[in-house]
mmCIF file of C-alpha atoms in Angstrom:
data_model
loop_
_atom_site.group_PDB
_atom_site.id
_atom_site.type_symbol
_atom_site.label_atom_id
_atom_site.label_comp_id
_atom_site.label_asym_id
_atom_site.label_seq_id
_atom_site.Cartn_x
_atom_site.Cartn_y
_atom_site.Cartn_z
ATOM 1 C CA UNK A 1028 -69.854 27.854 25.657
ATOM 2 C CA UNK A 1029 -68.419 25.569 28.463
ATOM 3 C CA UNK A 1030 -66.405 23.692 25.868
ATOM 4 C CA UNK A 1031 -65.052 26.908 24.426
ATOM 5 C CA UNK A 1032 -63.959 28.080 27.958
ATOM 6 C CA UNK A 1033 -62.303 24.736 28.547
ATOM 7 C CA UNK A 1034 -60.445 25.140 25.233
ATOM 8 C CA UNK A 1035 -59.112 28.500 26.214
ATOM 9 C CA UNK A 1036 -58.117 27.300 29.692
ATOM 10 C CA UNK A 1037 -55.869 24.679 28.246
ATOM 11 C CA UNK A 1038 -54.593 26.765 25.372
ATOM 12 C CA UNK A 1039 -50.896 27.089 24.633
ATOM 13 C CA UNK A 1040 -51.367 29.799 22.071
ATOM 14 C CA UNK A 1041 -49.321 32.752 23.180
ATOM 15 C CA UNK A 1042 -51.305 35.043 20.996
ATOM 16 C CA UNK A 1043 -54.166 35.048 23.625
ATOM 17 C CA UNK A 1044 -53.740 35.946 27.349
ATOM 18 C CA UNK A 1045 -54.817 32.542 28.684
ATOM 19 C CA UNK A 1046 -52.253 30.850 26.337
ATOM 20 C CA UNK A 1047 -49.508 33.081 27.472
ATOM 21 C CA UNK A 1048 -50.445 32.361 31.136
ATOM 22 C CA UNK A 1049 -50.554 28.630 30.540
ATOM 23 C CA UNK A 1050 -47.134 28.674 28.820
ATOM 24 C CA UNK A 1051 -45.571 30.748 31.594
ATOM 25 C CA UNK A 1052 -46.930 28.421 34.246
ATOM 26 C CA UNK A 1053 -45.540 25.379 32.405
ATOM 27 C CA UNK A 1054 -42.131 27.084 32.007
ATOM 28 C CA UNK A 1055 -42.034 27.734 35.721
ATOM 29 C CA UNK A 1056 -42.933 24.192 36.469
ATOM 30 C CA UNK A 1057 -40.055 22.984 34.313
ATOM 31 C CA UNK A 1058 -37.632 25.495 35.769
ATOM 32 C CA UNK A 1059 -38.545 24.388 39.363
ATOM 33 C CA UNK A 1060 -37.830 20.793 38.255
ATOM 34 C CA UNK A 1061 -34.549 21.778 36.815
ATOM 35 C CA UNK A 1062 -33.668 23.539 40.060
ATOM 36 C CA UNK A 1063 -34.757 20.871 42.466
ATOM 37 C CA UNK A 1064 -33.855 17.688 40.472
ATOM 38 C CA UNK A 1065 -30.800 18.830 38.539
ATOM 39 C CA UNK A 1066 -29.516 21.732 40.614
ATOM 40 C CA UNK A 1067 -29.783 24.094 37.673
ATOM 41 C CA UNK A 1068 -31.038 27.644 38.305
ATOM 42 C CA UNK A 1069 -31.784 30.140 35.444
ATOM 43 C CA UNK A 1070 -33.955 33.049 34.732
ATOM 44 C CA UNK A 1071 -37.186 32.642 32.696
ATOM 45 C CA UNK A 1072 -35.607 34.828 29.937
ATOM 46 C CA UNK A 1073 -32.596 32.454 29.805
ATOM 47 C CA UNK A 1074 -34.810 29.372 29.878
ATOM 48 C CA UNK A 1075 -36.796 30.590 26.856
ATOM 49 C CA UNK A 1076 -33.648 30.504 24.743
ATOM 50 C CA UNK A 1077 -32.764 26.933 25.602
ATOM 51 C CA UNK A 1078 -33.583 23.484 24.178
ATOM 52 C CA UNK A 1079 -32.975 20.082 25.845
ATOM 53 C CA UNK A 1080 -29.458 19.918 24.421
ATOM 54 C CA UNK A 1081 -28.433 23.289 25.537
ATOM 55 C CA UNK A 1082 -29.981 22.680 29.020
ATOM 56 C CA UNK A 1083 -27.956 19.444 29.307
ATOM 57 C CA UNK A 1084 -24.765 21.437 28.407
ATOM 58 C CA UNK A 1085 -25.719 23.887 31.141
ATOM 59 C CA UNK A 1086 -26.023 21.039 33.612
ATOM 60 C CA UNK A 1087 -22.550 19.806 32.613
ATOM 61 C CA UNK A 1088 -21.065 23.340 32.692
ATOM 62 C CA UNK A 1089 -22.088 23.975 36.239
ATOM 63 C CA UNK A 1090 -19.979 21.072 37.399
ATOM 64 C CA UNK A 1091 -16.682 22.833 38.248
ATOM 65 C CA UNK A 1092 -14.760 20.404 40.523
ATOM 66 C CA UNK A 1093 -12.602 18.185 38.388
ATOM 67 C CA UNK A 1094 -12.397 15.599 41.181
ATOM 68 C CA UNK A 1095 -16.209 15.283 41.229
ATOM 69 C CA UNK A 1096 -17.035 15.564 37.575
ATOM 70 C CA UNK A 1097 -17.725 11.731 36.870
ATOM 71 C CA UNK A 1098 -19.924 11.479 40.076
ATOM 72 C CA UNK A 1099 -21.835 14.695 39.233
ATOM 73 C CA UNK A 1100 -22.319 13.679 35.657
ATOM 74 C CA UNK A 1101 -23.867 10.395 36.769
ATOM 75 C CA UNK A 1102 -25.967 12.110 39.253
ATOM 76 C CA UNK A 1103 -27.358 14.989 37.225
ATOM 77 C CA UNK A 1104 -26.491 14.931 33.464
ATOM 78 C CA UNK A 1105 -27.122 11.210 32.790
ATOM 79 C CA UNK A 1106 -30.627 11.179 34.497
ATOM 80 C CA UNK A 1107 -31.541 14.343 32.384
ATOM 81 C CA UNK A 1108 -30.381 12.810 29.246
ATOM 82 C CA UNK A 1109 -32.414 9.609 30.070
ATOM 83 C CA UNK A 1110 -35.500 11.708 30.795
ATOM 84 C CA UNK A 1111 -35.325 13.438 27.427
ATOM 85 C CA UNK A 1112 -33.994 10.495 25.509
ATOM 86 C CA UNK A 1113 -30.750 12.042 24.539
ATOM 87 C CA UNK A 1114 -28.042 9.736 23.377
ATOM 88 C CA UNK A 1115 -25.507 9.872 26.203
ATOM 89 C CA UNK A 1116 -22.203 9.278 24.492
ATOM 90 C CA UNK A 1117 -23.040 11.666 21.545
ATOM 91 C CA UNK A 1118 -24.316 14.413 23.809
ATOM 92 C CA UNK A 1119 -21.264 14.281 25.989
ATOM 93 C CA UNK A 1120 -19.019 14.205 22.901
ATOM 94 C CA UNK A 1121 -20.860 17.350 21.505
ATOM 95 C CA UNK A 1122 -20.417 19.197 24.805
ATOM 96 C CA UNK A 1123 -16.644 18.374 24.850
ATOM 97 C CA UNK A 1124 -16.355 19.705 21.288
ATOM 98 C CA UNK A 1125 -18.191 22.882 22.260
ATOM 99 C CA UNK A 1126 -16.045 23.542 25.104
ATOM 100 C CA UNK A 1127 -12.793 22.621 23.414
ATOM 101 C CA UNK A 1128 -13.795 24.958 20.527
ATOM 102 C CA UNK A 1129 -14.294 27.854 22.901
ATOM 103 C CA UNK A 1130 -11.011 27.342 24.595
ATOM 104 C CA UNK A 1131 -8.723 26.472 21.679
ATOM 105 C CA UNK A 1132 -5.072 27.003 22.505
ATOM 106 C CA UNK A 1133 -5.962 28.688 25.929
ATOM 107 C CA UNK A 1134 -3.609 27.909 28.769
ATOM 108 C CA UNK A 1135 -5.255 25.695 31.454
ATOM 109 C CA UNK A 1136 -5.506 27.390 34.762
ATOM 110 C CA UNK A 1137 -7.073 26.720 38.130
ATOM 111 C CA UNK A 1138 -9.928 28.880 37.213
ATOM 112 C CA UNK A 1139 -10.286 27.265 33.745
ATOM 113 C CA UNK A 1140 -9.148 23.718 33.741
ATOM 114 C CA UNK A 1141 -11.193 23.050 30.614
ATOM 115 C CA UNK A 1142 -9.156 20.234 29.193
ATOM 116 C CA UNK A 1143 -8.958 18.363 32.543
ATOM 117 C CA UNK A 1144 -12.760 18.763 32.836
ATOM 118 C CA UNK A 1145 -13.322 17.492 29.356
ATOM 119 C CA UNK A 1146 -10.988 14.576 29.832
ATOM 120 C CA UNK A 1147 -12.999 13.508 33.019
ATOM 121 C CA UNK A 1148 -16.315 13.789 31.098
ATOM 122 C CA UNK A 1149 -14.856 11.741 28.277
ATOM 123 C CA UNK A 1150 -14.338 8.912 30.728
ATOM 124 C CA UNK A 1151 -18.166 8.660 31.102
ATOM 125 C CA UNK A 1152 -18.490 7.929 27.352
ATOM 126 C CA UNK A 1153 -18.973 4.180 26.974
ATOM 127 C CA UNK A 1154 -18.317 3.792 23.249
ATOM 128 C CA UNK A 1155 -14.503 3.548 22.873
ATOM 129 C CA UNK A 1156 -14.589 5.084 19.416
ATOM 130 C CA UNK A 1157 -16.472 8.163 20.502
ATOM 131 C CA UNK A 1158 -14.285 8.517 23.490
ATOM 132 C CA UNK A 1159 -11.293 8.387 21.336
ATOM 133 C CA UNK A 1160 -12.753 11.172 19.099
ATOM 134 C CA UNK A 1161 -13.259 13.222 22.171
ATOM 135 C CA UNK A 1162 -9.650 12.784 23.221
ATOM 136 C CA UNK A 1163 -8.498 13.747 19.733
ATOM 137 C CA UNK A 1164 -10.502 16.906 19.929
ATOM 138 C CA UNK A 1165 -9.148 17.851 23.251
ATOM 139 C CA UNK A 1166 -5.652 17.226 22.050
ATOM 140 C CA UNK A 1167 -6.205 19.065 18.744
ATOM 141 C CA UNK A 1168 -7.183 22.200 20.666
ATOM 142 C CA UNK A 1169 -4.997 22.004 23.783
ATOM 143 C CA UNK A 1170 -1.969 24.153 24.194
ATOM 144 C CA UNK A 1171 1.546 22.641 23.809
ATOM 145 C CA UNK A 1172 2.972 21.190 25.975
ATOM 146 C CA UNK A 1173 0.129 18.904 26.952
ATOM 147 C CA UNK A 1174 -0.832 18.314 30.571
ATOM 148 C CA UNK A 1175 0.114 14.986 32.192
ATOM 149 C CA UNK A 1176 -3.576 14.014 32.111
ATOM 150 C CA UNK A 1177 -3.962 14.509 28.426
ATOM 151 C CA UNK A 1178 -0.626 12.682 27.673
ATOM 152 C CA UNK A 1179 -1.868 9.724 29.704
ATOM 153 C CA UNK A 1180 -5.368 9.795 28.021
ATOM 154 C CA UNK A 1181 -3.675 9.721 24.604
ATOM 155 C CA UNK A 1182 -1.418 6.983 25.569
ATOM 156 C CA UNK A 1183 -4.306 4.939 26.932
ATOM 157 C CA UNK A 1184 -6.144 5.308 23.669
ATOM 158 C CA UNK A 1185 -3.202 4.234 21.673
ATOM 159 C CA UNK A 1186 -3.031 1.006 23.589
ATOM 160 C CA UNK A 1187 -6.597 0.153 22.820
ATOM 161 C CA UNK A 1188 -6.545 -2.722 20.183
ATOM 162 C CA UNK A 1189 -10.160 -2.207 19.016
ATOM 163 C CA UNK A 1190 -10.003 1.433 17.996
ATOM 164 C CA UNK A 1191 -10.483 2.249 14.424
ATOM 165 C CA UNK A 1192 -7.154 2.564 12.486
ATOM 166 C CA UNK A 1193 -8.070 6.091 11.161
ATOM 167 C CA UNK A 1194 -8.576 7.353 14.741
ATOM 168 C CA UNK A 1195 -5.189 5.940 15.758
ATOM 169 C CA UNK A 1196 -3.659 7.579 12.839
ATOM 170 C CA UNK A 1197 -5.122 10.893 13.873
ATOM 171 C CA UNK A 1198 -4.025 10.388 17.399
ATOM 172 C CA UNK A 1199 -0.431 9.832 16.179
ATOM 173 C CA UNK A 1200 -0.712 12.966 14.139
ATOM 174 C CA UNK A 1201 -1.692 14.957 17.188
ATOM 175 C CA UNK A 1202 1.294 13.572 19.064
ATOM 176 C CA UNK A 1203 3.517 14.561 16.255
ATOM 177 C CA UNK A 1204 2.202 18.075 16.143
ATOM 178 C CA UNK A 1205 2.557 18.396 19.919
ATOM 179 C CA UNK A 1206 6.204 17.409 19.652
ATOM 180 C CA UNK A 1207 6.666 19.881 16.778
ATOM 181 C CA UNK A 1208 5.210 22.607 18.923
ATOM 182 C CA UNK A 1209 7.421 21.773 21.903
ATOM 183 C CA UNK A 1210 10.519 22.368 19.706
ATOM 184 C CA UNK A 1211 9.085 25.698 18.428
ATOM 185 C CA UNK A 1212 8.440 26.891 22.045
ATOM 186 C CA UNK A 1213 12.059 25.969 23.033
ATOM 187 C CA UNK A 1214 13.091 28.625 20.561
ATOM 188 C CA UNK A 1215 10.333 31.092 21.356
ATOM 189 C CA UNK A 1216 8.746 30.591 17.804
ATOM 190 C CA UNK A 1217 4.969 31.202 17.840
ATOM 191 C CA UNK A 1218 2.821 28.068 17.457
ATOM 192 C CA UNK A 1219 0.782 29.853 14.754
ATOM 193 C CA UNK A 1220 3.583 29.174 12.210
ATOM 194 C CA UNK A 1221 2.862 25.379 12.298
ATOM 195 C CA UNK A 1222 0.270 25.334 9.736
ATOM 196 C CA UNK A 1223 2.192 27.187 7.158
ATOM 197 C CA UNK A 1224 5.212 25.206 7.963
ATOM 198 C CA UNK A 1225 3.409 22.003 6.751
ATOM 199 C CA UNK A 1226 2.474 23.632 3.480
ATOM 200 C CA UNK A 1227 5.184 26.148 2.419
ATOM 201 C CA UNK A 1228 8.856 25.521 2.208
ATOM 202 C CA UNK A 1229 9.610 29.219 2.805
ATOM 203 C CA UNK A 1230 7.853 28.983 6.175
ATOM 204 C CA UNK A 1231 9.626 25.805 7.301
ATOM 205 C CA UNK A 1232 13.087 27.121 6.156
ATOM 206 C CA UNK A 1233 12.371 30.221 8.134
ATOM 207 C CA UNK A 1234 11.925 28.103 11.147
ATOM 208 C CA UNK A 1235 15.122 26.197 10.618
ATOM 209 C CA UNK A 1236 17.068 29.467 10.097
ATOM 210 C CA UNK A 1237 15.581 30.997 13.341
ATOM 211 C CA UNK A 1238 16.721 27.844 15.253
ATOM 212 C CA UNK A 1239 20.242 27.914 13.652
ATOM 213 C CA UNK A 1240 21.256 30.903 15.714
ATOM 214 C CA UNK A 1241 24.968 31.890 15.281
ATOM 215 C CA UNK A 1242 25.264 32.871 18.927
ATOM 216 C CA UNK A 1243 24.920 29.350 20.253
ATOM 217 C CA UNK A 1244 27.991 27.221 20.570
ATOM 218 C CA UNK A 1245 29.072 23.944 21.837
ATOM 219 C CA UNK A 1246 26.402 21.578 23.116
ATOM 220 C CA UNK A 1247 23.674 24.198 22.510
ATOM 221 C CA UNK A 1248 24.685 24.339 18.809
ATOM 222 C CA UNK A 1249 24.440 20.483 18.556
ATOM 223 C CA UNK A 1250 21.035 20.621 20.218
ATOM 224 C CA UNK A 1251 19.938 23.083 17.691
ATOM 225 C CA UNK A 1252 20.967 20.903 14.847
ATOM 226 C CA UNK A 1253 19.269 17.829 16.409
ATOM 227 C CA UNK A 1254 16.019 19.846 16.774
ATOM 228 C CA UNK A 1255 16.156 20.940 13.150
ATOM 229 C CA UNK A 1256 16.641 17.248 12.119
ATOM 230 C CA UNK A 1257 13.730 16.191 14.408
ATOM 231 C CA UNK A 1258 11.487 18.751 12.805
ATOM 232 C CA UNK A 1259 12.359 17.322 9.428
ATOM 233 C CA UNK A 1260 11.543 13.830 10.715
ATOM 234 C CA UNK A 1261 8.302 14.970 12.219
ATOM 235 C CA UNK A 1262 7.259 16.822 9.029
ATOM 236 C CA UNK A 1263 7.858 13.628 7.154
ATOM 237 C CA UNK A 1264 5.617 11.658 9.526
ATOM 238 C CA UNK A 1265 2.978 14.401 9.176
ATOM 239 C CA UNK A 1266 2.847 13.653 5.432
ATOM 240 C CA UNK A 1267 4.119 16.976 4.329
ATOM 241 C CA UNK A 1268 5.753 17.239 0.793
ATOM 242 C CA UNK A 1269 8.406 19.421 2.296
ATOM 243 C CA UNK A 1270 10.019 16.585 4.206
ATOM 244 C CA UNK A 1271 12.738 16.007 1.749
ATOM 245 C CA UNK A 1272 15.004 18.621 3.410
ATOM 246 C CA UNK A 1273 18.373 17.070 3.596
ATOM 247 C CA UNK A 1274 20.649 17.259 6.713
ATOM 248 C CA UNK A 1275 23.254 18.862 4.534
ATOM 249 C CA UNK A 1276 20.890 21.906 4.157
ATOM 250 C CA UNK A 1277 20.712 22.280 7.908
ATOM 251 C CA UNK A 1278 24.399 22.127 8.215
ATOM 252 C CA UNK A 1279 24.818 24.637 5.474
ATOM 253 C CA UNK A 1280 22.254 26.945 6.976
ATOM 254 C CA UNK A 1281 24.048 26.944 10.271
ATOM 255 C CA UNK A 1282 27.426 27.518 8.643
ATOM 256 C CA UNK A 1283 26.039 30.450 6.607
ATOM 257 C CA UNK A 1284 24.495 31.939 9.882
ATOM 258 C CA UNK A 1285 27.813 31.661 11.696
ATOM 259 C CA UNK A 1286 29.802 33.038 8.770
ATOM 260 C CA UNK A 1287 27.363 36.094 8.502
ATOM 261 C CA UNK A 1288 27.633 36.591 12.182
ATOM 262 C CA UNK A 1289 31.452 36.718 11.971
ATOM 263 C CA UNK A 1290 31.373 39.124 9.103
ATOM 264 C CA UNK A 1291 28.813 41.429 10.949
ATOM 265 C CA UNK A 1292 30.978 41.484 13.977
ATOM 266 C CA UNK A 1293 34.113 42.271 11.933
ATOM 267 C CA UNK A 1294 32.300 45.228 10.333
ATOM 268 C CA UNK A 1295 31.139 46.413 13.776
ATOM 269 C CA UNK A 1296 34.612 46.232 15.056
ATOM 270 C CA UNK A 1297 35.988 48.134 12.026
ATOM 271 C CA UNK A 1298 33.722 51.106 12.790
#
């Protein structure tokens, strides 16, 4: 009878009252430790939905000051990962991917400097290849034009002599896409057309025609032609099969646009 009572007193079976009480007491103990040691507060309901990985992400998420991120990661997140035997570099990388995925193409602001935060966290990653993958993911999901910090981080990765060639190739690709996007923004063309522009000639030609606006003249017209030629060059670097667009096509497109504009203005004047 005594052994049976002892069994029930240690039970973690939530189907019996004593088991539920024991589990609840254990949960409260863990929550108190998270609060006192890792400065992380949460309700019991929230805690029940977590695991060691998501709790680590929550510890990282509560660090809001970009200037203190590295210090706070070392103070709170790294000890938690060590306690629960989480692989530091992979865990930090997974967190960066999660945050970047949630904020894809969102403009960075003072209230949501997600890319700056992720870049700072990436600097805590020791493995240079994993850190490079983190920078690539941040770049892939960041809005054009890039922030100064992201540009610097990408350049720093490109200077690393030991990084895998495939990672370097992908970094260059992200740089080319960013340059492509900057040109589109200059002409108020939505970035959403970029994917189709790589695949379909009609989409790419549509972009060129939109840039070749007849109302421009002088230096502005030359700049438009230069930008069109740059888009063709970037498309070739990106490996698109549509990169065989010749300069003559761009000149002809511009000439046609100007001619059509002249005709339209003449018709308007006639009526």
